[in-house]
Amino acid sequence: MAAKVVTITSGKGGVGKTTVTANLGTALASLNQKVVCIDADIGLRNLDVVMGLENRIVYDIVDVIEGRCRLRQAMIRDKRLPDLYLIPAAQKRDKTAVTPSDMIRVCNELRSEYDWIVVDSPAGIERGFRNAIAPADLVYVITNPEVSAVRDADRIIGLVEAEEKGPARLVINRLNYEMVRRGDMLSTEDIVELLAIEVIGIVPEDDRVVVSTNRGVPISLDEKSLAGEAFRNIARRTLGETVPFIELDNQGGFFSRLGRLLRSGGGE
Amino acid sequence: MTDFLDRLLGKNRKSANQAKERLALVLIHDRTNMTSSALEALKDELIEVISRHIDIDPTAVNIEMNQDGRQQRLIADIPIRGPKRRGR
Ligand SMILES: Nc1ncnc2c1ncn2[C@@H]1O[C@H](COP(=O)(O)OP(=O)(O)O)[C@@H](O)[C@H]1O
Ligand SMILES: [Mg+2]
């Protein structure tokens, strides 16, 4: 076994990196892969709460790097799945507590026993970003269908190339198909044309993402959710499967049109 | 009626199209590290240099930045004046 490292990053903050990391990790583990998620957002620990594992943290990645514990001791097992682990970020330190070679060392120690290491990167182009992509075999850039997020994604895609970690792949998160249909949101085609990059996932805007985060249960565990399915599809594509993108464009359009038809038939 | 007014005021242009057009320009500048005025200066200098060697019509010159995958390309279309106009 030789794990591959997938780093989840973005230019702009708040676009959904942590959500994608938790869901990709969970979905890969649901497909019987052995997975370790690493929170590389030092000082802004979040992956633990999104995965619902915050109460079980004893050690963090900086404790490992500074030799206060062994790697195993910092790995929290997610009991919902057979082989899913989290290595949390340190909360009271900053990014300078970790170097790119520390990240490479930690990942190399894990490679022989796992299939996938998913690294949650901080936003931006600074040290934290460099730490997170240093061990990467694959880089997924997350964006939202919105001007500033796409612009910042372009910047990051360029940097990933410059660091010889490219070509990065794109996840478009929080796509609102109804707005795209109205011509009020950049479409997948628009974004692909602008960024000239391969898309690995399209995740719809979905209130249930927030609800599942409230509960600490990644939405990819919810069989019925469309956002969950979008995350599971990212996992399957990561494993090399060819999975068509969900045609929400038609579905959403059809159902909302049907809805309007029914409403206007009944009420007006 | 509001539709008509909107169209009259140019409000009916889809905002997604505006976003795409604006982004296309911003990305050119971000990727090339070049502002619009720097691009204009480049065009003027190019025209000047080329005119020194061949007779061209400066008003018909078209120089623009194009996107080719993740690379930017400077495309210049410079019509050369025919021999007839040369003598004049
Ligand atoms: N597809 C989605 N639909 C709705 N809300 C989302 C979606 N993806 C992320 N969010 C919400 O957006 C916020 C930011 O997400 P997060 O993963 O923390 O971003 P980042 O790690 O990039 O800062 C969170 O509140 C999260 O629940
Ligand atoms: Mg985050």
Coordinates of C-alpha atoms and ligand atoms in Angstrom, one line a residue:
Chain A
M1 CA 0.0 0.0 0.0
A2 CA 1.3 3.4 -0.8
A3 CA -1.0 6.3 0.1
K4 CA -1.6 9.2 -2.2
V5 CA -1.8 12.7 -0.7
V6 CA -4.6 14.9 -1.8
T7 CA -4.4 18.5 -0.7
I8 CA -7.6 20.6 -0.6
T9 CA -6.8 24.2 -1.0
S10 CA -8.2 27.6 -2.2
G11 CA -7.3 31.2 -2.7
K12 CA -10.3 32.7 -1.0
G13 CA -11.3 31.7 2.5
G14 CA -14.7 30.2 3.4
V15 CA -15.3 28.5 0.0
G16 CA -15.6 25.0 1.5
K17 CA -12.2 23.4 1.9
T18 CA -12.8 21.9 5.3
T19 CA -16.2 20.7 4.2
V20 CA -14.7 19.0 1.1
T21 CA -11.9 17.5 3.2
A22 CA -14.2 16.0 5.7
N23 CA -16.6 14.7 3.1
L24 CA -14.0 13.4 0.7
G25 CA -12.2 11.6 3.6
T26 CA -15.5 10.1 4.8
A27 CA -16.6 9.1 1.3
L28 CA -13.3 7.5 0.5
A29 CA -13.4 5.5 3.8
S30 CA -17.0 4.5 2.9
L31 CA -15.5 3.0 -0.3
N32 CA -13.3 0.8 1.9
Q33 CA -10.2 2.9 1.6
K34 CA -7.9 3.5 4.5
V35 CA -7.9 7.3 5.1
V36 CA -6.2 9.8 7.2
C37 CA -7.4 13.4 7.2
I38 CA -4.9 16.1 8.3
D39 CA -5.9 19.5 9.4
A40 CA -3.1 21.8 8.2
D41 CA -4.8 25.0 9.2
I42 CA -2.6 25.6 12.2
G43 CA -4.1 28.1 14.7
L44 CA -7.6 27.8 13.1
R45 CA -8.5 24.2 13.9
N46 CA -11.8 23.3 12.3
L47 CA -11.7 19.9 10.6
D48 CA -12.3 18.2 14.0
V49 CA -15.7 19.9 14.6
V50 CA -16.8 19.4 11.0
M51 CA -16.1 15.7 11.4
G52 CA -17.6 15.6 14.9
L53 CA -14.4 14.4 16.6
E54 CA -13.6 17.5 18.7
N55 CA -14.2 15.9 22.0
R56 CA -11.6 13.2 21.5
I57 CA -8.5 15.3 20.8
V58 CA -5.5 14.7 23.1
Y59 CA -2.5 15.5 20.8
D60 CA -2.2 17.5 17.6
I61 CA 0.1 17.6 14.6
V62 CA 2.5 20.1 16.3
D63 CA 2.8 17.7 19.3
V64 CA 3.9 15.1 16.7
I65 CA 6.3 17.4 15.0
E66 CA 7.9 18.6 18.2
G67 CA 8.2 15.1 19.6
R68 CA 5.7 15.3 22.5
C69 CA 3.9 12.2 21.2
R70 CA 4.1 9.5 18.6
L71 CA 2.1 9.9 15.3
R72 CA -0.4 7.1 16.4
Q73 CA -1.2 9.0 19.5
A74 CA -2.4 12.0 17.6
M75 CA -4.6 10.0 15.3
I76 CA -8.3 10.0 16.2
R77 CA -10.3 7.2 14.8
D78 CA -13.7 8.0 13.4
K79 CA -15.9 5.2 14.9
R80 CA -18.5 5.5 12.1
L81 CA -16.1 3.9 9.6
P82 CA -13.6 1.1 9.8
D83 CA -10.6 3.1 8.6
L84 CA -10.9 6.8 8.9
Y85 CA -8.6 8.9 11.1
L86 CA -8.0 12.6 11.8
I87 CA -4.8 14.3 12.8
P88 CA -6.0 17.7 14.2
A89 CA -4.3 21.0 13.9
A90 CA -2.8 22.8 16.9
Q91 CA -5.1 25.5 18.0
K92 CA -2.8 27.7 20.0
R93 CA 0.2 27.9 17.6
D94 CA 0.7 29.6 14.3
K95 CA 1.8 28.4 10.9
T96 CA 5.5 28.8 11.6
A97 CA 5.3 25.8 14.0
V98 CA 5.2 23.5 10.9
T99 CA 7.5 23.5 7.9
P100 CA 7.0 21.9 4.5
S101 CA 9.5 19.2 5.3
D102 CA 7.6 18.4 8.5
M103 CA 4.5 17.8 6.5
I104 CA 6.4 15.6 4.0
R105 CA 7.9 13.6 6.9
V106 CA 4.5 13.0 8.6
C107 CA 2.8 12.0 5.4
N108 CA 5.7 9.7 4.4
E109 CA 5.4 7.9 7.8
L110 CA 1.7 7.2 7.0
R111 CA 2.0 6.3 3.4
S112 CA 2.8 2.6 3.8
E113 CA -0.3 1.8 5.9
Y114 CA -3.0 3.9 4.3
D115 CA -4.6 4.5 0.9
W116 CA -5.3 8.2 1.1
I117 CA -4.1 11.2 3.1
V118 CA -6.4 14.2 2.7
V119 CA -4.9 17.5 3.8
D120 CA -7.1 20.5 4.6
S121 CA -5.1 23.6 3.7
P122 CA -5.6 27.1 5.1
A123 CA -6.7 29.8 2.5
G124 CA -4.2 32.0 0.8
I125 CA -0.8 31.9 -0.7
E126 CA 1.4 32.0 2.4
R127 CA 3.4 29.6 4.5
G128 CA 0.3 27.5 5.5
F129 CA -0.4 26.9 1.8
R130 CA 3.1 25.8 1.1
N131 CA 3.1 23.4 4.1
A132 CA -0.2 21.9 2.8
I133 CA 0.9 21.3 -0.7
A134 CA 4.5 20.1 0.0
P135 CA 3.5 16.5 0.5
A136 CA 0.7 16.5 -2.2
D137 CA 0.4 14.1 -5.1
L138 CA -2.9 15.6 -6.1
V139 CA -4.2 19.1 -5.5
Y140 CA -7.8 20.0 -5.5
V141 CA -8.6 23.7 -5.7
I142 CA -12.0 24.7 -4.3
T143 CA -13.9 27.6 -5.6
N144 CA -17.4 29.1 -5.5
P145 CA -19.2 30.3 -8.7
E146 CA -18.5 33.9 -7.8
V147 CA -16.1 36.5 -9.2
S148 CA -13.6 36.9 -6.3
A149 CA -13.4 33.2 -5.6
V150 CA -12.7 32.3 -9.2
R151 CA -10.1 35.0 -9.5
D152 CA -8.3 33.8 -6.4
A153 CA -8.6 30.2 -7.6
D154 CA -6.7 31.2 -10.8
R155 CA -3.9 32.6 -8.7
I156 CA -3.7 29.4 -6.6
I157 CA -3.8 27.2 -9.7
G158 CA -0.8 29.2 -11.1
L159 CA 1.1 28.7 -7.8
V160 CA 0.4 25.0 -7.7
E161 CA 1.9 24.8 -11.2
A162 CA 4.8 26.9 -10.2
E163 CA 5.5 24.5 -7.3
E164 CA 5.4 21.6 -9.8
K165 CA 2.3 20.1 -8.1
G166 CA 0.1 20.6 -11.0
P167 CA -2.2 20.3 -12.8
A168 CA -4.6 21.1 -10.0
R169 CA -8.2 19.9 -10.3
L170 CA -11.2 22.1 -9.5
V171 CA -14.1 21.6 -7.2
I172 CA -17.0 24.1 -7.8
N173 CA -18.8 24.3 -4.5
R174 CA -22.1 25.9 -3.6
L175 CA -23.5 26.0 -7.2
N176 CA -27.0 27.2 -7.2
Y177 CA -28.6 25.7 -10.4
E178 CA -31.6 27.9 -10.2
M179 CA -29.4 31.1 -10.3
V180 CA -27.4 29.6 -13.1
R181 CA -30.6 28.9 -15.1
R182 CA -31.6 32.6 -14.6
G183 CA -28.2 33.8 -15.8
D184 CA -27.3 35.2 -12.4
M185 CA -24.5 32.8 -11.5
L186 CA -21.4 31.7 -13.4
S187 CA -22.0 28.2 -14.8
T188 CA -19.6 25.3 -14.7
E189 CA -18.8 25.9 -18.4
D190 CA -18.0 29.6 -17.8
I191 CA -15.6 28.7 -14.9
V192 CA -13.9 25.9 -16.9
E193 CA -13.4 28.2 -19.8
L194 CA -11.9 30.9 -17.7
L195 CA -9.7 28.7 -15.6
A196 CA -8.8 26.1 -18.2
I197 CA -8.7 23.3 -15.6
E198 CA -10.2 19.8 -15.2
V199 CA -13.2 19.7 -12.9
I200 CA -13.3 16.9 -10.3
G201 CA -16.5 17.9 -8.6
I202 CA -19.6 20.1 -8.7
V203 CA -21.3 20.4 -5.3
P204 CA -24.7 22.2 -5.1
E205 CA -25.5 24.8 -2.6
D206 CA -27.4 22.9 0.1
D207 CA -28.8 24.0 3.5
R208 CA -28.3 20.5 4.7
V209 CA -24.5 20.9 4.5
V210 CA -24.9 23.5 7.4
V211 CA -27.2 21.2 9.3
S212 CA -24.8 18.2 9.0
T213 CA -22.0 20.4 10.1
N214 CA -24.0 21.5 13.1
R215 CA -24.3 17.8 14.0
G216 CA -20.8 16.9 13.2
V217 CA -21.9 14.2 10.7
P218 CA -20.4 14.8 7.2
I219 CA -23.2 14.9 4.6
S220 CA -21.6 12.3 2.4
L221 CA -22.9 9.8 4.9
D222 CA -26.4 10.8 4.0
E223 CA -27.5 8.5 1.1
K224 CA -30.4 10.7 0.1
S225 CA -28.7 14.1 -0.1
L226 CA -27.6 15.5 -3.5
A227 CA -24.6 17.4 -2.0
G228 CA -23.7 14.1 -0.3
E229 CA -23.9 12.4 -3.7
A230 CA -21.7 15.1 -5.2
F231 CA -19.1 14.5 -2.5
R232 CA -19.3 10.7 -3.0
N233 CA -18.8 11.2 -6.7
I234 CA -15.6 13.2 -6.0
A235 CA -14.3 10.2 -4.0
R236 CA -15.2 7.8 -6.9
R237 CA -13.5 10.1 -9.5
T238 CA -10.5 10.3 -7.1
L239 CA -10.3 6.5 -7.3
G240 CA -10.2 6.7 -11.0
E241 CA -13.8 5.9 -11.8
T242 CA -15.5 7.8 -14.6
V243 CA -18.6 9.3 -13.0
P244 CA -20.9 11.6 -14.9
F245 CA -21.8 14.9 -13.3
I246 CA -25.2 15.1 -11.7
E247 CA -27.5 16.8 -14.2
L248 CA -29.0 19.1 -11.6
D249 CA -29.4 21.7 -14.3
N250 CA -32.2 19.7 -15.8
Q251 CA -33.5 18.2 -12.6
G252 CA -33.7 21.4 -10.7
G253 CA -35.1 23.2 -13.6
F254 CA -37.7 20.5 -14.2
F255 CA -38.8 20.3 -10.6
S256 CA -39.0 24.0 -10.0
R257 CA -40.8 24.4 -13.3
L258 CA -43.2 21.6 -12.3
G259 CA -43.6 23.3 -8.9
R260 CA -44.5 26.6 -10.5
L261 CA -46.9 24.9 -12.9
L262 CA -48.6 23.2 -9.9
R263 CA -48.7 26.4 -7.9
S264 CA -50.1 28.5 -10.7
G265 CA -52.6 25.7 -11.6
G266 CA -53.9 25.5 -8.0
G267 CA -53.8 29.1 -6.9
E268 CA -54.2 31.7 -9.5
Chain B
M1 CA -43.4 46.8 -18.6
T2 CA -40.6 46.6 -16.1
D3 CA -38.9 44.2 -18.4
F4 CA -39.1 46.7 -21.2
L5 CA -37.7 49.5 -18.9
D6 CA -34.9 47.2 -17.7
R7 CA -34.0 46.4 -21.3
L8 CA -34.1 50.1 -22.1
L9 CA -31.7 50.8 -19.2
G10 CA -29.5 47.9 -20.2
K11 CA -30.2 46.2 -16.9
N12 CA -31.3 43.0 -18.7
R13 CA -27.8 41.9 -19.5
K14 CA -27.4 38.7 -17.5
S15 CA -25.2 39.3 -14.5
A16 CA -23.4 36.0 -15.1
N17 CA -22.3 37.2 -18.5
Q18 CA -21.0 40.4 -17.0
A19 CA -19.1 38.4 -14.4
K20 CA -17.5 36.2 -17.0
E21 CA -16.4 39.2 -19.2
R22 CA -15.0 41.1 -16.2
L23 CA -13.2 38.0 -15.0
A24 CA -11.7 37.3 -18.4
L25 CA -10.1 40.7 -18.3
V26 CA -9.0 40.6 -14.7
L27 CA -7.4 37.2 -15.2
I28 CA -5.4 38.5 -18.2
H29 CA -4.0 41.3 -16.0
D30 CA -3.4 38.9 -13.1
R31 CA -1.6 36.4 -15.3
T32 CA 0.5 38.8 -17.3
N33 CA 1.1 41.3 -14.5
M34 CA 0.1 43.9 -17.0
T35 CA -2.5 46.7 -16.7
S36 CA -4.6 48.0 -19.6
S37 CA -2.5 51.1 -19.9
A38 CA 0.7 49.1 -20.0
L39 CA -0.9 47.0 -22.8
E40 CA -1.8 50.2 -24.7
A41 CA 1.8 51.5 -24.3
L42 CA 3.0 48.1 -25.6
K43 CA 0.8 48.4 -28.7
D44 CA 2.0 51.9 -29.5
E45 CA 5.6 50.9 -29.2
L46 CA 5.0 47.8 -31.4
I47 CA 3.4 49.9 -34.1
E48 CA 6.2 52.4 -34.0
V49 CA 8.9 49.7 -34.3
I50 CA 7.1 47.8 -37.1
S51 CA 6.4 51.1 -39.0
R52 CA 10.2 51.7 -39.2
H53 CA 10.5 48.6 -41.3
I54 CA 7.3 48.1 -43.2
D55 CA 4.6 50.5 -44.3
I56 CA 1.5 49.7 -42.2
D57 CA -1.8 51.3 -41.5
P58 CA -1.7 52.1 -37.8
T59 CA -5.5 52.5 -37.6
A60 CA -6.1 49.0 -38.9
V61 CA -3.7 47.3 -36.4
N62 CA -5.3 44.9 -34.0
I63 CA -3.3 43.7 -31.0
E64 CA -4.9 41.8 -28.2
M65 CA -4.3 39.4 -25.4
N66 CA -5.9 36.0 -25.9
Q67 CA -6.3 33.1 -23.6
D68 CA -5.0 29.7 -24.8
G69 CA -5.6 27.2 -22.1
R70 CA -3.8 28.5 -19.1
Q71 CA -1.5 30.6 -21.2
Q72 CA -1.9 34.1 -22.4
R73 CA -1.0 34.9 -26.0
L74 CA -0.4 38.3 -27.5
I75 CA -2.0 38.3 -30.9
A76 CA -1.1 41.0 -33.4
D77 CA -3.0 41.4 -36.7
I78 CA -1.1 44.1 -38.7
P79 CA -2.2 44.7 -42.2
I80 CA 0.6 45.8 -44.5
R81 CA -0.1 48.6 -47.0
G82 CA -0.1 47.6 -50.7
P83 CA 2.5 48.8 -53.1
K84 CA 0.0 51.2 -54.7
R85 CA -0.1 53.4 -51.7
R86 CA 3.6 53.2 -51.2
G87 CA 4.6 55.8 -53.8
R88 CA 2.3 58.5 -52.6
Ligands
LIG1 N1 -22.3 23.1 -0.6 C1 -22.6 23.9 0.4 N2 -23.8 24.3 0.6 C2 -24.1 25.1 1.7 N3 -23.2 25.5 2.6 C3 -21.9 25.1 2.4 C4 -21.5 24.3 1.3 N4 -20.2 24.1 1.5 C5 -19.8 24.7 2.5 N5 -20.8 25.4 3.1 C6 -20.7 26.2 4.3 O1 -19.8 27.3 4.1 C7 -19.1 27.6 5.2 C8 -17.6 27.6 5.0 O2 -17.2 26.3 4.7 P1 -15.7 25.7 5.1 O3 -15.7 24.3 4.7 O4 -15.5 26.0 6.6 O5 -14.8 26.6 4.2 P2 -13.2 26.8 4.3 O6 -12.6 25.6 5.0 O7 -12.8 27.0 2.9 O8 -13.0 28.1 5.1 C9 -19.5 26.6 6.3 O9 -20.4 27.3 7.1 C10 -20.1 25.5 5.5 O10 -21.1 24.8 6.3
MG2 MG -11.3 25.6 6.7

